[in-house]
PDB file of C-alpha atoms in Angstrom:
ATOM      1  CA  MET N 590     177.810 122.117 127.421  1.00  0.00           C
ATOM      2  CA  GLU N 591     179.733 124.239 124.837  1.00  0.00           C
ATOM      3  CA  VAL N 592     178.826 121.804 122.201  1.00  0.00           C
ATOM      4  CA  LEU N 593     175.014 121.875 123.195  1.00  0.00           C
ATOM      5  CA  ASN N 594     175.014 125.688 122.969  1.00  0.00           C
ATOM      6  CA  GLU N 595     177.021 125.826 119.759  1.00  0.00           C
ATOM      7  CA  PHE N 596     174.422 123.378 118.170  1.00  0.00           C
ATOM      8  CA  LEU N 597     171.454 125.257 119.590  1.00  0.00           C
ATOM      9  CA  LYS N 598     172.845 128.547 118.309  1.00  0.00           C
ATOM     10  CA  THR N 599     173.240 127.253 114.719  1.00  0.00           C
ATOM     11  CA  LYS N 600     170.280 124.781 113.452  1.00  0.00           C
ATOM     12  CA  GLY N 601     169.684 123.000 116.615  1.00  0.00           C
ATOM     13  CA  ILE N 602     166.796 125.178 117.630  1.00  0.00           C
ATOM     14  CA  TYR N 603     164.997 124.264 114.441  1.00  0.00           C
ATOM     15  CA  SER N 604     165.355 120.561 115.431  1.00  0.00           C
ATOM     16  CA  LEU N 605     163.659 121.259 118.767  1.00  0.00           C
ATOM     17  CA  VAL N 606     161.103 123.146 117.094  1.00  0.00           C
ATOM     18  CA  MET N 607     160.234 120.172 114.681  1.00  0.00           C
ATOM     19  CA  ILE N 608     160.424 117.706 117.576  1.00  0.00           C
ATOM     20  CA  LEU N 609     157.862 119.922 119.490  1.00  0.00           C
ATOM     21  CA  PHE N 610     155.631 120.146 116.402  1.00  0.00           C
ATOM     22  CA  PHE N 611     155.762 116.272 115.665  1.00  0.00           C
ATOM     23  CA  LEU N 612     154.871 115.762 119.546  1.00  0.00           C
ATOM     24  CA  GLY N 613     151.864 117.918 118.578  1.00  0.00           C
ATOM     25  CA  VAL N 614     150.874 115.742 115.662  1.00  0.00           C
ATOM     26  CA  TYR N 615     151.548 112.567 117.510  1.00  0.00           C
ATOM     27  CA  GLY N 616     149.035 113.865 120.146  1.00  0.00           C
ATOM     28  CA  MET N 617     146.587 114.805 117.720  1.00  0.00           C
ATOM     29  CA  VAL N 618     146.656 111.475 115.879  1.00  0.00           C
ATOM     30  CA  LEU N 619     146.871 109.061 118.598  1.00  0.00           C
ATOM     31  CA  SER N 620     144.952 110.403 121.293  1.00  0.00           C
ATOM     32  CA  LYS N 621     141.225 109.510 121.778  1.00  0.00           C
ATOM     33  CA  ASN N 622     140.248 112.178 124.193  1.00  0.00           C
ATOM     34  CA  TYR N 623     139.193 115.523 122.676  1.00  0.00           C
ATOM     35  CA  MET N 624     140.790 117.741 125.216  1.00  0.00           C
ATOM     36  CA  LYS N 625     144.134 116.130 124.686  1.00  0.00           C
ATOM     37  CA  LYS N 626     143.788 116.620 120.997  1.00  0.00           C
ATOM     38  CA  LEU N 627     142.966 120.500 121.763  1.00  0.00           C
ATOM     39  CA  MET N 628     146.358 120.572 123.863  1.00  0.00           C
ATOM     40  CA  ALA N 629     148.058 118.730 121.182  1.00  0.00           C
ATOM     41  CA  MET N 630     147.042 121.199 118.467  1.00  0.00           C
ATOM     42  CA  ASN N 631     147.928 124.268 120.629  1.00  0.00           C
ATOM     43  CA  VAL N 632     151.507 122.504 120.965  1.00  0.00           C
ATOM     44  CA  MET N 633     151.635 122.608 117.306  1.00  0.00           C
ATOM     45  CA  GLN N 634     150.438 126.187 116.943  1.00  0.00           C
ATOM     46  CA  VAL N 635     153.141 127.144 119.553  1.00  0.00           C
ATOM     47  CA  ALA N 636     155.793 125.276 117.399  1.00  0.00           C
ATOM     48  CA  VAL N 637     154.796 127.039 114.208  1.00  0.00           C
ATOM     49  CA  ILE N 638     154.926 130.385 115.893  1.00  0.00           C
ATOM     50  CA  TYR N 639     158.326 129.617 117.372  1.00  0.00           C
ATOM     51  CA  PHE N 640     159.791 128.547 114.182  1.00  0.00           C
ATOM     52  CA  TYR N 641     158.685 131.771 112.398  1.00  0.00           C
ATOM     53  CA  LEU N 642     160.159 133.764 115.343  1.00  0.00           C
ATOM     54  CA  CYS N 643     163.227 131.924 115.225  1.00  0.00           C
ATOM     55  CA  PHE N 644     163.569 132.257 111.379  1.00  0.00           C
ATOM     56  CA  ALA N 645     163.102 136.024 111.714  1.00  0.00           C
ATOM     57  CA  GLN N 646     165.985 136.537 114.015  1.00  0.00           C
ATOM     58  CA  LYS N 647     169.507 137.802 112.704  1.00  0.00           C
ATOM     59  CA  ASP N 648     172.733 138.217 114.749  1.00  0.00           C
ATOM     60  CA  GLY N 649     173.851 141.540 115.485  1.00  0.00           C
ATOM     61  CA  ALA N 650     170.691 143.195 114.133  1.00  0.00           C
ATOM     62  CA  MET N 651     168.781 145.866 115.867  1.00  0.00           C
ATOM     63  CA  ILE N 652     165.089 146.983 115.966  1.00  0.00           C
ATOM     64  CA  PRO N 653     164.304 149.651 113.099  1.00  0.00           C
ATOM     65  CA  ILE N 654     162.962 152.314 115.604  1.00  0.00           C
ATOM     66  CA  GLN N 655     166.242 152.978 117.499  1.00  0.00           C
ATOM     67  CA  ASN N 656     168.029 156.367 117.334  1.00  0.00           C
ATOM     68  CA  GLY N 657     170.918 156.777 115.155  1.00  0.00           C
ATOM     69  CA  LEU N 658     169.616 154.642 112.057  1.00  0.00           C
ATOM     70  CA  THR N 659     171.720 153.518 109.298  1.00  0.00           C
ATOM     71  CA  THR N 660     170.634 153.189 105.866  1.00  0.00           C
ATOM     72  CA  ASP N 661     171.766 149.555 105.586  1.00  0.00           C
ATOM     73  CA  PRO N 662     168.576 147.380 105.505  1.00  0.00           C
ATOM     74  CA  ASN N 663     170.593 144.226 106.596  1.00  0.00           C
ATOM     75  CA  ALA N 664     171.304 145.897 110.055  1.00  0.00           C
ATOM     76  CA  TYR N 665     167.717 145.528 110.981  1.00  0.00           C
ATOM     77  CA  ILE N 666     165.342 142.921 112.217  1.00  0.00           C
ATOM     78  CA  ASN N 667     162.266 142.619 109.861  1.00  0.00           C
ATOM     79  CA  PRO N 668     159.284 143.512 112.079  1.00  0.00           C
ATOM     80  CA  LEU N 669     156.789 142.064 109.517  1.00  0.00           C
ATOM     81  CA  PRO N 670     157.192 138.160 110.922  1.00  0.00           C
ATOM     82  CA  HIS N 671     156.928 139.529 114.537  1.00  0.00           C
ATOM     83  CA  GLY N 672     153.626 141.392 113.488  1.00  0.00           C
ATOM     84  CA  LEU N 673     152.326 138.342 111.956  1.00  0.00           C
ATOM     85  CA  MET N 674     152.958 135.985 114.743  1.00  0.00           C
ATOM     86  CA  LEU N 675     151.221 138.464 117.345  1.00  0.00           C
ATOM     87  CA  THR N 676     148.186 137.992 114.960  1.00  0.00           C
ATOM     88  CA  ALA N 677     148.833 134.215 115.050  1.00  0.00           C
ATOM     89  CA  ILE N 678     148.904 134.330 118.749  1.00  0.00           C
ATOM     90  CA  VAL N 679     145.450 136.046 118.864  1.00  0.00           C
ATOM     91  CA  VAL N 680     144.068 133.528 116.152  1.00  0.00           C
ATOM     92  CA  SER N 681     145.288 130.610 118.311  1.00  0.00           C
ATOM     93  CA  LEU N 682     143.737 132.105 121.375  1.00  0.00           C
ATOM     94  CA  GLY N 683     140.325 132.414 119.584  1.00  0.00           C
ATOM     95  CA  THR N 684     140.453 128.997 118.024  1.00  0.00           C
ATOM     96  CA  THR N 685     141.102 127.679 121.479  1.00  0.00           C
ATOM     97  CA  GLY N 686     138.458 129.523 123.190  1.00  0.00           C
ATOM     98  CA  VAL N 687     135.868 128.257 120.490  1.00  0.00           C
ATOM     99  CA  ALA N 688     137.215 124.747 120.920  1.00  0.00           C
ATOM    100  CA  ILE N 689     136.745 124.614 124.704  1.00  0.00           C
ATOM    101  CA  ALA N 690     133.237 126.252 124.275  1.00  0.00           C
ATOM    102  CA  LEU N 691     132.378 123.295 121.798  1.00  0.00           C
ATOM    103  CA  LEU N 692     133.976 120.561 124.173  1.00  0.00           C
ATOM    104  CA  MET N 693     131.955 121.950 127.147  1.00  0.00           C
ATOM    105  CA  ARG N 694     128.676 121.526 124.831  1.00  0.00           C
ATOM    106  CA  ILE N 695     129.992 117.998 123.732  1.00  0.00           C
ATOM    107  CA  LYS N 696     130.414 117.100 127.525  1.00  0.00           C
ATOM    108  CA  GLU N 697     126.962 118.576 128.218  1.00  0.00           C
ATOM    109  CA  ILE N 698     125.150 116.612 125.497  1.00  0.00           C
ATOM    110  CA  TYR N 699     127.111 113.239 125.548  1.00  0.00           C
ATOM    111  CA  GLY N 700     128.523 113.176 128.992  1.00  0.00           C
ATOM    112  CA  SER N 701     132.109 112.721 127.708  1.00  0.00           C
ATOM    113  CA  VAL N 702     134.848 113.960 125.817  1.00  0.00           C
ATOM    114  CA  GLU N 703     136.399 110.503 124.866  1.00  0.00           C
ATOM    115  CA  GLU N 704     136.039 110.076 121.075  1.00  0.00           C
ATOM    116  CA  VAL N 705     134.847 106.462 121.218  1.00  0.00           C
ATOM    117  CA  GLU N 706     132.082 107.091 123.630  1.00  0.00           C
ATOM    118  CA  VAL N 707     130.828 110.508 121.887  1.00  0.00           C
ATOM    119  CA  LEU N 708     130.664 108.534 118.582  1.00  0.00           C
ATOM    120  CA  ARG N 709     129.027 105.568 120.178  1.00  0.00           C
ATOM    121  CA  ARG N 710     126.348 108.072 121.908  1.00  0.00           C
ATOM    122  CA  ALA N 711     125.913 109.965 118.780  1.00  0.00           C
ATOM    123  CA  SER N 712     125.175 107.076 116.643  1.00  0.00           C
ATOM    124  CA  LYS N 713     122.082 105.889 118.749  1.00  0.00           C
TER     125      LYS N 713
END
């Protein structure tokens, strides 16, 4: 268990994030169901957000709004990546909402969200 904890504390978390990202790519490429593609896209978005949040962390750093501040900039966590990732979460939510609305419309028009079936019915 110590070996796993040490691995995850160093660079292992980036490996797990990349696995999560490529699981999303795998789902996007190989799935023939549009809803499953949407879920895979969300997995990719979560992996990217998690990567940036992990990248922004520093051991022993503190947030820059605490009392008793020092003048050393290396003692603080950079708040910019966290703010950008909050924006990315909102964009992801908006993208998902629009995609679900489009999928509902596709289901209404073509009667399916399977890619092969939608393409077959659209070509008629």
